[in-house]
Amino acid sequence: MAAKKNSTSTQKSSTKKPSTTKASTKKPAPAKSAAGPTVPAWHVAPDKTKAWKKLTALSKTGNLMTGKSMDLRKAFAKDKSRGTKFAVEALGIHLDYSKNLIDGATMDALFALATECGVAKHMKAMFAGDAINVTENRAVLHTALRAPKNAVIKVDGKNIVPDVHEVLARMEKFANAVRSGAWRGHTGKRIRTVVNIGIGGSDLGPVMAYEALKDFTERSIDCRYVSNIDGEDFYEKTRDLDPEETLFVVSSKTFTTIETMTNAQTARAWSLKKLKDPAAVAKHFVAVSTNAAEVAKFGIDTANMFGFWDWVGGRYSMDSAIGLSTMVAVGPDNFREMLAGFHDMDEHFRTAPARKNLPYLLALIGIWNRDFLGCETVAVLPYCQYLHRLSAYFQQLEMESNGKRVQLDGSPCRWQTSPVIWGEPGTNGQHAFYQMIHQGTSPVPCDLIAFAQPLHAVGSEAAGEHHDILLANIFAQGEALAFGKTPAEVRAEGTPEWLVPHRTFTGNRPTNTMLIEKLSPRMLGRIIALYEHKVFVQGSIWRVNSFDQWGVELGKVLAKRIIPELSGAKPAKTAHDSSTNALIAKYRALRGR
Ligand code: F6P
């Protein structure tokens, strides 16, 4: 967007008509000019649009927090086709958004908002490789990771697609070797456990995908994920492992992240304690990084390094080499299917009209809930045990991307940005926190996600099929949240008057329901890309940089300063505030230092 455009790239898909887009090549230096990057005139601030004013007016009459007039019971009674009118089907995903506090006028204004804010132009700029990550002066091209071989996407005048496929081919060779037993440990034993060491985007995607696709994994190879600097994580994940049969994948975009580097050093020492010979590192450690120099410094042969690029953000990298452990687990064919799923959704996002476009719809309803109805959190509730790490993954995707308080030009946002994302799989959540979702004082919009076909039809004659019971629950939750139970209905059940308020449900609590054909590697790719693009549309409207994460830096710097003060390597400073000083002193005393 702020990039100077000085070359052209063509992005082709093997199945769809090629789209020709202008590409940026030479990136503008972000901070060299005192004024910083220029935000294009088409990238209008949301509150400067006519649509924003219209939405503000609409929210006064339809506001869950302050108004009474938007009532889902009435809306459904008035329009018998509402349940199908506000629903869209694409790529095997049925999205029913009818149980939100919206009507035709709201949706019209939301689509107008996207148009006025230049979302389509911004999207084109992203797909074209413009340096839309303006604070880091980088292109944002995770979509290139799943582009077909014949696509042409240029960065600095160079087609990057062959590089992507070259790394994929190397990953494939490696994954096949580990899976078949051709890759052996230093002492000739087969690899039985792959331990991914990484954190944030170098962990959450791989773990989530490993859990989501468990049914597609090679069960004779176990994958484990060490992320936390807390030594208990490393201890628990390795305590029953044999170094002779264990392979570590050290995953870090920068290869400087303290958690990952510390865990990797500990893993090296753990391996060599038994294997003795430093040459064993070559057989038990591989690296995934953009930083070859640091990989070599660590002692991993760069022949055993799988690269990616600075135009892939950490939280958008599970389909890059960061997915190496996923590929070992599910095999190259399934991994490629997952990439094809991502690409399906990229094409849908790029080509489908906004009103039929899944990422647009999720994003716009999210903006309505966040900015106009005042909802501060969103619960992601998959009715699928395999997706039990999905909301943790979406937490980073959404909150690290859009948890920003300033606009692209550095001026403060005059509107709300990322909500808190949280959630657990249904039905477990129902027995824990749904009480608050049904009857609490803060509305929590929910994404209810379920698959029509189970991977395993478990059940018995006596108990019935589990899947029917599971799906009955997700449908019931949507119903209960939308329509509630009136005091009159509660009274009609013979409830004593004093108990009526406790047993009343207000309803009008917004939900999206996604009923998806069946969980598969391809479908997982589609779901993740759906949310990636939802985040893009929202960030675009909020006019924030969804692709940097400066907010994580300060804590890292301060921790580095404190480390030697805890270990006793340095005398405890008194340069901190009185609270931090006292905590450090207390810790040292408790540890006898
Ligand atoms: O600290 C935040 C972060 O930079 C994330 O954006 C990233 O996914 C994570 O740390 C891990 O970074 P790396 O892959 O460079 O180790």
Coordinates of C-alpha atoms and ligand atoms in Angstrom, one line a residue:
M1 CA 0.0 0.0 0.0
A2 CA 2.6 2.5 0.9
A3 CA 5.1 0.7 -1.4
K4 CA 6.3 2.3 -4.5
K5 CA 5.1 0.2 -7.4
N6 CA 7.9 -0.3 -9.9
S7 CA 7.3 -3.7 -11.4
T8 CA 4.6 -6.0 -12.4
S9 CA 3.7 -9.5 -11.2
T10 CA 1.2 -12.0 -12.4
Q11 CA -0.5 -14.4 -10.0
K12 CA -1.9 -17.3 -11.7
S13 CA -3.9 -20.2 -10.4
S14 CA -4.0 -23.5 -12.3
T15 CA -7.8 -23.6 -11.9
K16 CA -8.9 -20.0 -12.0
K17 CA -8.3 -17.3 -14.5
P18 CA -5.1 -15.6 -13.8
S19 CA -5.3 -12.2 -12.1
T20 CA -2.8 -9.6 -13.1
T21 CA -1.8 -7.3 -10.4
K22 CA 0.8 -4.7 -10.0
A23 CA 3.5 -5.6 -7.6
S24 CA 5.8 -3.5 -5.5
T25 CA 9.4 -4.5 -5.6
K26 CA 11.7 -1.9 -4.2
K27 CA 10.3 -1.4 -0.7
P28 CA 10.1 2.1 0.7
A29 CA 12.3 2.7 3.7
P30 CA 9.8 3.0 6.4
A31 CA 11.5 5.3 8.9
K32 CA 14.0 7.1 6.7
S33 CA 11.7 9.9 5.9
A34 CA 10.8 11.7 9.0
A35 CA 7.2 11.6 8.1
G36 CA 7.1 7.8 7.8
P37 CA 5.3 5.8 5.1
T38 CA 2.4 7.5 3.3
V39 CA -1.0 5.9 3.7
P40 CA -2.8 5.8 0.3
A41 CA -5.7 8.2 0.0
W42 CA -8.1 5.2 -0.7
H43 CA -7.3 3.8 2.7
V44 CA -9.9 5.9 4.5
A45 CA -10.2 5.9 8.3
P46 CA -13.5 4.1 9.2
D47 CA -15.0 6.9 11.2
K48 CA -14.5 9.2 8.2
T49 CA -16.9 7.2 6.1
K50 CA -20.6 7.6 5.5
A51 CA -21.1 4.0 6.4
W52 CA -19.7 4.4 9.8
K53 CA -22.1 7.2 10.6
K54 CA -25.0 5.1 9.3
L55 CA -23.9 2.2 11.4
T56 CA -23.6 4.4 14.5
A57 CA -27.2 5.5 13.9
L58 CA -28.3 1.9 13.4
S59 CA -26.6 0.8 16.5
K60 CA -28.6 3.3 18.6
T61 CA -31.8 1.4 17.8
G62 CA -30.3 -2.1 17.6
N63 CA -27.8 -2.0 20.4
L64 CA -27.7 -5.0 22.7
M65 CA -26.2 -2.9 25.4
T66 CA -28.4 0.2 25.3
G67 CA -31.4 -0.5 23.0
K68 CA -34.3 -2.8 23.0
S69 CA -35.6 -2.7 19.5
M70 CA -33.4 -5.4 17.9
D71 CA -35.0 -8.6 19.0
L72 CA -34.2 -11.9 17.3
R73 CA -37.5 -13.4 18.2
K74 CA -39.3 -10.6 16.4
A75 CA -36.8 -10.6 13.5
F76 CA -37.3 -14.3 12.9
A77 CA -41.1 -14.1 13.3
K78 CA -41.2 -11.2 10.8
D79 CA -39.0 -12.7 8.2
K80 CA -39.6 -16.5 7.8
S81 CA -36.6 -16.8 5.5
R82 CA -34.1 -15.1 7.8
G83 CA -32.3 -18.3 8.6
T84 CA -31.5 -18.9 5.0
K85 CA -31.3 -15.3 3.9
F86 CA -28.4 -14.5 6.2
A87 CA -26.5 -17.7 5.4
V88 CA -23.8 -18.4 2.8
E89 CA -22.3 -21.6 1.5
A90 CA -18.8 -21.9 0.0
L91 CA -16.1 -24.6 -0.2
G92 CA -18.1 -27.0 2.0
I93 CA -18.6 -24.4 4.7
H94 CA -22.1 -23.3 5.6
L95 CA -22.0 -20.0 7.5
D96 CA -25.3 -19.1 9.2
Y97 CA -25.0 -15.5 10.5
S98 CA -28.7 -15.0 10.9
K99 CA -28.5 -15.1 14.7
N100 CA -26.6 -11.9 14.9
L101 CA -28.2 -8.5 15.7
I102 CA -28.2 -7.5 12.1
D103 CA -30.8 -6.8 9.5
G104 CA -30.6 -5.9 5.8
A105 CA -29.8 -2.2 6.5
T106 CA -26.9 -3.2 8.9
M107 CA -25.4 -5.5 6.3
D108 CA -25.7 -2.9 3.5
A109 CA -23.9 -0.4 5.7
L110 CA -21.2 -2.9 6.6
F111 CA -20.5 -3.8 3.0
A112 CA -20.4 -0.1 2.2
L113 CA -17.9 0.4 5.1
A114 CA -15.6 -2.2 3.5
T115 CA -15.9 -0.4 0.2
E116 CA -15.3 3.0 1.6
C117 CA -12.3 1.8 3.6
G118 CA -10.6 0.4 0.4
V119 CA -10.5 -3.2 1.6
A120 CA -10.5 -4.6 -2.0
K121 CA -7.6 -2.3 -3.0
H122 CA -5.7 -3.3 0.1
M123 CA -6.3 -7.0 -0.6
K124 CA -5.0 -6.5 -4.1
A125 CA -1.9 -4.9 -2.7
M126 CA -1.3 -7.8 -0.4
F127 CA -1.7 -10.5 -3.1
A128 CA 0.6 -8.4 -5.3
G129 CA 3.4 -8.3 -2.8
D130 CA 3.3 -4.7 -2.0
A131 CA 5.1 -3.8 1.3
I132 CA 1.8 -3.4 3.2
N133 CA 3.6 -4.2 6.5
V134 CA 4.8 -0.6 6.5
T135 CA 6.5 -0.5 9.9
E136 CA 8.8 -3.4 8.9
N137 CA 8.8 -2.5 5.3
R138 CA 7.8 -6.0 4.2
A139 CA 5.5 -7.6 1.8
V140 CA 2.9 -9.9 3.3
L141 CA 2.7 -13.0 1.2
H142 CA 1.7 -16.0 3.2
T143 CA -0.7 -16.6 0.3
A144 CA 2.4 -17.4 -1.8
L145 CA 3.1 -20.4 0.4
R146 CA 0.1 -22.2 -1.0
A147 CA 0.2 -20.9 -4.5
P148 CA 0.3 -23.5 -7.3
K149 CA 3.6 -24.2 -9.0
N150 CA 2.7 -22.2 -12.1
A151 CA 1.8 -19.0 -10.2
V152 CA 4.1 -16.0 -10.6
I153 CA 4.4 -13.8 -7.6
K154 CA 7.3 -11.3 -7.5
V155 CA 9.1 -9.7 -4.7
D156 CA 11.9 -7.3 -5.7
G157 CA 11.4 -8.4 -9.3
K158 CA 12.0 -12.1 -8.5
N159 CA 9.4 -14.8 -8.8
I160 CA 9.2 -16.4 -5.3
V161 CA 7.0 -19.3 -6.2
P162 CA 9.8 -21.6 -7.3
D163 CA 11.6 -21.0 -4.0
V164 CA 8.5 -22.0 -2.1
H165 CA 8.2 -25.2 -4.1
E166 CA 11.9 -26.0 -3.8
V167 CA 11.6 -25.9 0.1
L168 CA 8.4 -27.9 -0.1
A169 CA 10.2 -30.6 -2.1
R170 CA 13.1 -30.7 0.4
M171 CA 10.6 -30.9 3.3
E172 CA 8.8 -33.8 1.5
K173 CA 12.1 -35.7 1.0
F174 CA 13.0 -35.3 4.7
A175 CA 9.5 -36.1 5.9
N176 CA 9.4 -39.3 3.8
A177 CA 12.8 -40.3 5.1
V178 CA 11.8 -39.9 8.7
R179 CA 8.4 -41.7 8.1
S180 CA 10.0 -44.6 6.3
G181 CA 12.9 -45.1 8.7
A182 CA 15.4 -44.2 6.0
W183 CA 16.5 -41.3 8.2
R184 CA 18.1 -42.9 11.3
G185 CA 19.5 -41.5 14.5
H186 CA 23.3 -41.4 15.1
T187 CA 23.3 -44.9 16.5
G188 CA 21.3 -46.3 13.7
K189 CA 17.9 -46.4 15.5
R190 CA 14.7 -45.2 13.9
I191 CA 13.2 -41.9 14.9
R192 CA 10.2 -42.5 17.1
T193 CA 9.6 -39.0 18.4
V194 CA 9.8 -35.6 16.7
V195 CA 10.0 -32.7 19.2
N196 CA 9.3 -29.3 17.7
I197 CA 10.9 -26.5 19.7
G198 CA 9.4 -23.1 19.0
I199 CA 7.0 -20.6 20.4
G200 CA 4.2 -18.3 19.2
G201 CA 3.8 -18.7 15.5
S202 CA 6.5 -21.3 15.5
D203 CA 4.5 -23.5 17.8
L204 CA 0.8 -22.7 17.9
G205 CA 0.1 -23.5 14.3
P206 CA 2.1 -26.8 14.2
V207 CA 0.5 -28.0 17.5
M208 CA -3.0 -27.0 16.5
A209 CA -2.6 -28.8 13.1
Y210 CA -1.1 -31.9 14.7
E211 CA -4.0 -32.2 17.1
A212 CA -6.6 -31.3 14.4
L213 CA -5.2 -33.9 12.0
K214 CA -4.4 -36.6 14.5
D215 CA -6.5 -39.0 12.6
F216 CA -4.3 -38.5 9.5
T217 CA -1.0 -39.0 11.3
E218 CA 1.5 -41.8 11.2
R219 CA 0.8 -43.2 14.7
S220 CA 4.1 -44.9 15.1
I221 CA 5.8 -41.4 15.2
D222 CA 4.9 -39.2 18.1
C223 CA 5.1 -35.4 17.8
R224 CA 5.6 -33.3 20.8
Y225 CA 5.9 -29.5 21.2
V226 CA 8.1 -27.7 23.6
S227 CA 7.4 -24.0 23.7
N228 CA 7.6 -22.5 27.2
I229 CA 10.8 -21.2 28.8
D230 CA 9.5 -22.9 31.9
G231 CA 11.9 -25.9 32.2
E232 CA 9.0 -28.1 33.3
D233 CA 7.8 -28.0 29.7
F234 CA 11.0 -29.5 28.4
Y235 CA 11.2 -31.9 31.3
E236 CA 7.7 -33.3 30.8
K237 CA 8.0 -33.6 27.1
T238 CA 11.3 -35.4 27.1
R239 CA 11.4 -37.4 30.4
D240 CA 10.3 -40.7 28.8
L241 CA 12.2 -40.3 25.5
D242 CA 15.3 -42.0 24.3
P243 CA 17.8 -39.5 22.7
E244 CA 18.8 -42.2 20.2
E245 CA 15.2 -42.2 18.8
T246 CA 14.4 -38.5 19.1
L247 CA 14.7 -35.8 16.5
F248 CA 14.4 -32.1 17.4
V249 CA 13.0 -29.5 14.9
V250 CA 14.2 -26.1 16.1
S251 CA 11.6 -23.7 14.6
S252 CA 12.2 -20.0 14.9
K253 CA 11.8 -17.4 12.2
T254 CA 14.5 -15.2 13.7
F255 CA 16.5 -17.9 15.5
T256 CA 17.1 -15.5 18.3
T257 CA 13.9 -16.0 20.5
I258 CA 15.2 -16.6 24.0
E259 CA 12.6 -19.3 24.8
T260 CA 13.4 -21.3 21.7
M261 CA 17.2 -20.9 21.8
T262 CA 17.3 -21.8 25.5
N263 CA 15.2 -24.9 24.9
A264 CA 17.3 -25.8 21.9
Q265 CA 20.5 -25.6 23.9
T266 CA 19.0 -27.7 26.6
A267 CA 17.9 -30.2 24.0
R268 CA 21.4 -30.3 22.6
A269 CA 22.9 -31.0 26.0
W270 CA 20.1 -33.6 26.7
S271 CA 20.9 -35.4 23.5
L272 CA 24.7 -35.4 23.8
K273 CA 24.6 -36.6 27.4
K274 CA 23.7 -39.9 26.0
L275 CA 24.9 -39.8 22.4
K276 CA 28.3 -38.2 23.5
D277 CA 29.5 -37.5 20.0
P278 CA 28.9 -33.9 18.7
A279 CA 28.5 -35.3 15.2
A280 CA 25.2 -36.7 16.5
V281 CA 23.7 -33.2 16.3
A282 CA 23.4 -33.6 12.5
K283 CA 21.2 -36.6 12.8
H284 CA 19.0 -35.3 15.7
F285 CA 18.6 -31.6 15.0
V286 CA 17.1 -29.8 12.0
A287 CA 16.2 -26.1 11.9
V288 CA 13.4 -24.1 10.4
S289 CA 14.3 -20.5 10.1
T290 CA 14.9 -17.4 7.9
N291 CA 18.2 -16.9 9.6
A292 CA 20.9 -19.2 8.2
A293 CA 23.7 -17.4 10.0
E294 CA 22.2 -18.0 13.4
V295 CA 21.4 -21.6 12.6
A296 CA 25.0 -22.2 11.7
K297 CA 26.1 -20.5 14.8
F298 CA 24.0 -22.8 16.9
G299 CA 25.7 -25.7 15.3
I300 CA 23.1 -27.1 13.0
D301 CA 24.4 -27.8 9.5
T302 CA 22.5 -25.5 7.1
A303 CA 22.0 -28.5 4.9
N304 CA 19.5 -29.6 7.6
M305 CA 17.8 -26.2 7.5
F306 CA 14.5 -25.5 5.9
G307 CA 14.0 -21.9 5.0
F308 CA 11.3 -19.4 4.7
W309 CA 11.2 -15.7 4.1
D310 CA 10.6 -12.4 5.9
W311 CA 7.4 -11.9 3.9
V312 CA 5.8 -14.6 6.0
G313 CA 4.7 -13.4 9.4
G314 CA 5.2 -15.8 12.3
R315 CA 1.5 -16.2 13.0
Y316 CA 0.9 -16.8 9.3
S317 CA 3.6 -19.5 8.9
M318 CA 2.1 -22.9 9.7
D319 CA 1.9 -23.6 6.0
S320 CA 5.6 -22.8 5.5
A321 CA 8.6 -24.9 6.6
I322 CA 7.4 -24.1 10.1
G323 CA 4.9 -26.9 9.4
L324 CA 7.7 -29.5 9.0
S325 CA 6.5 -31.5 12.1
T326 CA 3.0 -31.4 10.6
M327 CA 4.3 -32.8 7.4
V328 CA 6.2 -35.6 9.1
A329 CA 3.1 -36.4 11.1
V330 CA 0.5 -36.4 8.3
G331 CA 2.7 -37.1 5.3
P332 CA 3.5 -34.9 2.3
D333 CA 0.3 -35.8 0.4
N334 CA -1.9 -34.6 3.3
F335 CA 0.2 -31.6 3.8
R336 CA -0.2 -30.6 0.2
E337 CA -3.9 -31.2 0.6
M338 CA -3.9 -28.7 3.5
L339 CA -2.0 -26.2 1.3
A340 CA -4.6 -26.7 -1.4
G341 CA -7.3 -25.9 1.1
F342 CA -5.6 -22.7 2.1
H343 CA -5.4 -21.8 -1.6
D344 CA -9.1 -22.6 -2.2
M345 CA -9.9 -20.0 0.4
D346 CA -7.4 -17.5 -1.0
E347 CA -9.1 -17.8 -4.3
H348 CA -12.6 -17.5 -2.7
F349 CA -11.5 -14.4 -0.8
R350 CA -9.9 -12.9 -3.9
T351 CA -12.8 -13.5 -6.3
A352 CA -16.1 -14.0 -4.5
P353 CA -18.4 -11.0 -4.2
A354 CA -18.3 -9.4 -0.7
R355 CA -21.9 -10.6 0.0
K356 CA -21.0 -14.2 -0.6
N357 CA -17.5 -13.9 0.7
L358 CA -16.9 -15.9 4.0
P359 CA -13.9 -13.8 5.3
Y360 CA -15.7 -10.6 4.6
L361 CA -18.9 -11.7 6.3
L362 CA -17.1 -13.0 9.5
A363 CA -15.0 -9.8 9.6
L364 CA -17.9 -7.3 9.1
I365 CA -20.1 -9.0 11.6
G366 CA -17.2 -8.9 14.0
I367 CA -16.8 -5.2 13.4
W368 CA -20.5 -4.6 14.1
N369 CA -20.3 -6.6 17.3
R370 CA -17.0 -4.9 18.4
D371 CA -17.4 -1.3 17.4
F372 CA -21.1 -0.8 17.4
L373 CA -22.5 -3.2 20.0
G374 CA -19.6 -2.9 22.4
C375 CA -18.7 -6.6 22.6
E376 CA -15.2 -6.9 24.0
T377 CA -14.6 -10.6 23.5
V378 CA -15.3 -13.4 21.0
A379 CA -15.6 -17.0 21.9
V380 CA -14.5 -19.6 19.3
L381 CA -16.3 -22.8 20.2
P382 CA -15.5 -25.8 18.0
Y383 CA -17.7 -28.7 18.5
C384 CA -14.9 -31.0 17.6
Q385 CA -12.4 -32.4 20.0
Y386 CA -9.7 -32.5 17.3
L387 CA -9.8 -28.7 17.2
H388 CA -9.1 -28.3 20.9
R389 CA -6.1 -26.0 20.2
L390 CA -8.0 -23.9 17.6
S391 CA -8.9 -20.9 19.8
A392 CA -5.3 -20.7 21.2
Y393 CA -4.1 -20.5 17.6
F394 CA -6.7 -17.8 16.8
Q395 CA -5.7 -15.9 19.9
Q396 CA -2.3 -15.2 18.4
L397 CA -3.7 -14.8 14.8
E398 CA -6.2 -12.2 15.8
M399 CA -4.8 -10.5 18.9
E400 CA -1.2 -10.2 17.8
S401 CA -2.4 -9.0 14.4
N402 CA -5.1 -6.5 15.3
G403 CA -4.4 -5.7 18.9
K404 CA -3.1 -2.3 18.0
R405 CA -4.0 1.2 19.2
V406 CA -2.5 3.3 16.5
Q407 CA -3.4 3.6 12.8
L408 CA -0.9 3.0 9.9
D409 CA 0.1 6.6 10.1
G410 CA 0.8 6.5 13.8
S411 CA -2.3 8.5 14.9
P412 CA -4.5 6.9 17.6
C413 CA -7.4 4.7 16.6
R414 CA -10.6 6.5 17.5
W415 CA -12.4 3.1 17.5
Q416 CA -12.0 -0.3 19.1
T417 CA -9.7 -2.9 17.5
S418 CA -9.1 -6.6 18.3
P419 CA -11.5 -8.2 20.8
V420 CA -10.2 -10.8 23.2
I421 CA -10.4 -14.2 21.6
W422 CA -10.9 -17.2 23.7
G423 CA -12.7 -20.6 23.8
E424 CA -12.7 -24.3 24.4
P425 CA -14.3 -27.1 22.5
G426 CA -18.0 -27.8 23.0
T427 CA -19.5 -29.5 24.9
N428 CA -16.9 -29.1 27.6
G429 CA -17.3 -25.3 27.6
Q430 CA -21.0 -25.7 28.2
H431 CA -20.3 -27.1 31.6
A432 CA -17.8 -24.4 32.5
F433 CA -18.3 -20.9 31.2
Y434 CA -21.5 -20.9 29.1
Q435 CA -23.4 -19.8 32.1
M436 CA -21.8 -16.4 31.7
I437 CA -22.4 -16.4 27.9
H438 CA -26.1 -17.1 28.5
Q439 CA -26.8 -14.9 31.5
G440 CA -23.8 -12.7 32.2
T441 CA -23.7 -8.9 31.9
S442 CA -21.3 -8.7 29.0
P443 CA -22.4 -10.1 25.6
V444 CA -20.0 -12.6 24.1
P445 CA -20.5 -13.2 20.4
C446 CA -19.7 -16.9 19.6
D447 CA -18.4 -18.7 16.6
L448 CA -20.0 -22.1 16.8
I449 CA -18.1 -24.6 14.6
A450 CA -19.1 -28.1 13.8
F451 CA -18.6 -30.8 11.2
A452 CA -21.6 -32.7 9.7
Q453 CA -19.7 -36.0 9.2
P454 CA -17.7 -37.4 12.2
L455 CA -14.4 -39.0 11.4
H456 CA -15.5 -41.9 13.7
A457 CA -19.1 -42.7 14.2
V458 CA -18.8 -43.7 17.9
G459 CA -21.8 -44.9 19.8
S460 CA -23.9 -47.8 20.9
E461 CA -27.5 -48.9 20.7
A462 CA -28.1 -47.8 24.2
A463 CA -26.3 -44.5 24.1
G464 CA -27.0 -43.4 20.5
E465 CA -24.5 -41.9 18.1
H466 CA -22.3 -39.4 19.9
H467 CA -22.2 -37.2 16.9
D468 CA -25.9 -36.6 16.9
I469 CA -25.8 -35.6 20.5
L470 CA -22.9 -33.3 19.9
L471 CA -24.6 -31.6 17.0
A472 CA -27.9 -31.3 18.9
N473 CA -25.9 -29.4 21.5
I474 CA -24.4 -26.9 19.1
F475 CA -27.8 -26.2 17.5
A476 CA -29.4 -25.9 20.9
Q477 CA -26.8 -23.4 22.1
G478 CA -27.4 -21.2 19.1
E479 CA -31.1 -21.4 19.7
A480 CA -30.9 -20.7 23.4
L481 CA -28.5 -17.8 23.0
A482 CA -30.6 -16.1 20.3
F483 CA -34.1 -16.6 21.6
G484 CA -33.6 -17.1 25.3
K485 CA -36.6 -17.8 27.6
T486 CA -39.0 -15.0 28.7
P487 CA -40.2 -14.5 32.2
A488 CA -43.7 -15.5 31.0
E489 CA -42.4 -18.8 29.7
V490 CA -40.6 -19.4 33.0
R491 CA -43.8 -18.6 34.9
A492 CA -45.8 -20.9 32.7
E493 CA -43.7 -23.8 34.0
G494 CA -44.9 -23.1 37.5
T495 CA -41.7 -21.5 38.7
P496 CA -42.2 -19.5 41.9
E497 CA -42.0 -15.7 41.2
W498 CA -38.8 -15.2 43.2
L499 CA -37.0 -17.7 41.0
V500 CA -38.3 -16.3 37.7
P501 CA -35.4 -13.7 37.1
H502 CA -32.8 -16.4 37.8
R503 CA -34.4 -18.8 35.2
T504 CA -35.0 -16.1 32.6
F505 CA -32.7 -15.9 29.5
T506 CA -32.6 -12.6 27.7
G507 CA -31.7 -14.1 24.4
N508 CA -30.4 -11.7 21.7
R509 CA -26.9 -13.0 22.2
P510 CA -25.1 -13.1 18.8
T511 CA -23.7 -16.3 17.2
N512 CA -22.3 -17.4 13.9
T513 CA -22.8 -21.1 13.2
M514 CA -20.5 -22.9 10.8
L515 CA -21.6 -26.3 9.7
I516 CA -18.8 -27.8 7.7
E517 CA -18.9 -31.0 5.7
K518 CA -16.1 -33.0 7.3
L519 CA -12.7 -32.4 8.9
S520 CA -9.8 -33.1 6.5
P521 CA -6.4 -31.6 5.8
R522 CA -8.0 -29.7 3.0
M523 CA -10.8 -28.4 5.1
L524 CA -8.4 -27.4 7.9
G525 CA -6.5 -25.3 5.4
R526 CA -9.7 -23.6 4.3
I527 CA -10.8 -22.8 7.9
I528 CA -7.4 -21.3 8.8
A529 CA -7.2 -19.2 5.7
L530 CA -10.8 -18.1 6.4
Y531 CA -9.8 -16.6 9.7
E532 CA -6.5 -15.2 8.3
H533 CA -8.5 -13.2 5.8
K534 CA -11.1 -12.3 8.3
V535 CA -8.3 -10.7 10.3
F536 CA -7.0 -9.0 7.2
V537 CA -10.4 -7.4 6.4
Q538 CA -10.8 -6.2 10.0
G539 CA -7.3 -4.8 10.2
S540 CA -7.9 -3.1 6.9
I541 CA -11.0 -1.4 8.2
W542 CA -9.5 -0.6 11.5
R543 CA -6.6 0.9 9.5
V544 CA -3.9 -0.8 11.6
N545 CA -0.9 -2.8 10.6
S546 CA -2.0 -6.4 11.1
F547 CA 1.5 -7.7 10.3
D548 CA 3.8 -6.2 13.0
Q549 CA 4.0 -7.0 16.7
W550 CA 5.9 -4.2 18.4
G551 CA 3.9 -4.7 21.5
V552 CA 5.8 -7.8 22.4
E553 CA 9.2 -6.1 22.4
L554 CA 9.3 -4.1 25.7
G555 CA 8.7 -7.1 27.9
K556 CA 11.5 -9.0 26.1
V557 CA 14.0 -6.2 26.7
L558 CA 13.2 -5.8 30.3
A559 CA 13.4 -9.6 30.9
K560 CA 16.9 -9.7 29.4
R561 CA 17.9 -7.0 31.8
I562 CA 16.5 -8.8 34.8
I563 CA 17.9 -12.3 34.1
P564 CA 21.4 -11.7 35.5
E565 CA 19.9 -10.0 38.5
L566 CA 18.1 -13.2 39.4
S567 CA 20.8 -15.7 38.8
G568 CA 23.2 -13.8 41.0
A569 CA 25.6 -13.2 38.1
K570 CA 25.1 -9.5 38.8
P571 CA 24.3 -7.9 42.1
A572 CA 20.6 -7.1 42.3
K573 CA 20.1 -3.6 41.0
T574 CA 17.9 -1.2 42.7
A575 CA 17.2 0.7 39.5
H576 CA 13.7 -0.7 39.1
D577 CA 10.6 0.6 40.8
S578 CA 10.0 -0.4 44.4
S579 CA 7.6 -3.2 43.5
T580 CA 10.0 -4.9 41.0
N581 CA 13.0 -4.4 43.3
A582 CA 11.1 -6.1 46.2
L583 CA 10.0 -9.0 44.0
I584 CA 13.5 -9.6 42.7
A585 CA 14.9 -9.4 46.3
K586 CA 12.2 -11.8 47.5
Y587 CA 13.0 -14.3 44.7
R588 CA 16.7 -14.2 45.4
A589 CA 16.1 -14.8 49.1
L590 CA 13.8 -17.7 48.4
R591 CA 16.4 -19.2 46.1
G592 CA 19.1 -18.6 48.6
R593 CA 21.0 -16.1 46.4
Ligands
F6P1 O1 7.2 -12.4 20.4 C1 6.3 -12.6 19.4 C2 6.9 -13.3 18.3 O2 7.7 -12.5 17.6 C3 5.7 -13.9 17.4 O3 5.3 -12.9 16.5 C4 6.4 -15.0 16.8 O4 5.5 -15.9 16.2 C5 7.1 -15.6 18.0 O5 7.6 -14.5 18.7 C6 8.3 -16.5 17.7 O6 9.2 -15.9 16.9 P1 10.4 -16.8 16.2 O7 9.7 -17.7 15.2 O8 11.3 -15.8 15.5 O9 11.1 -17.5 17.3

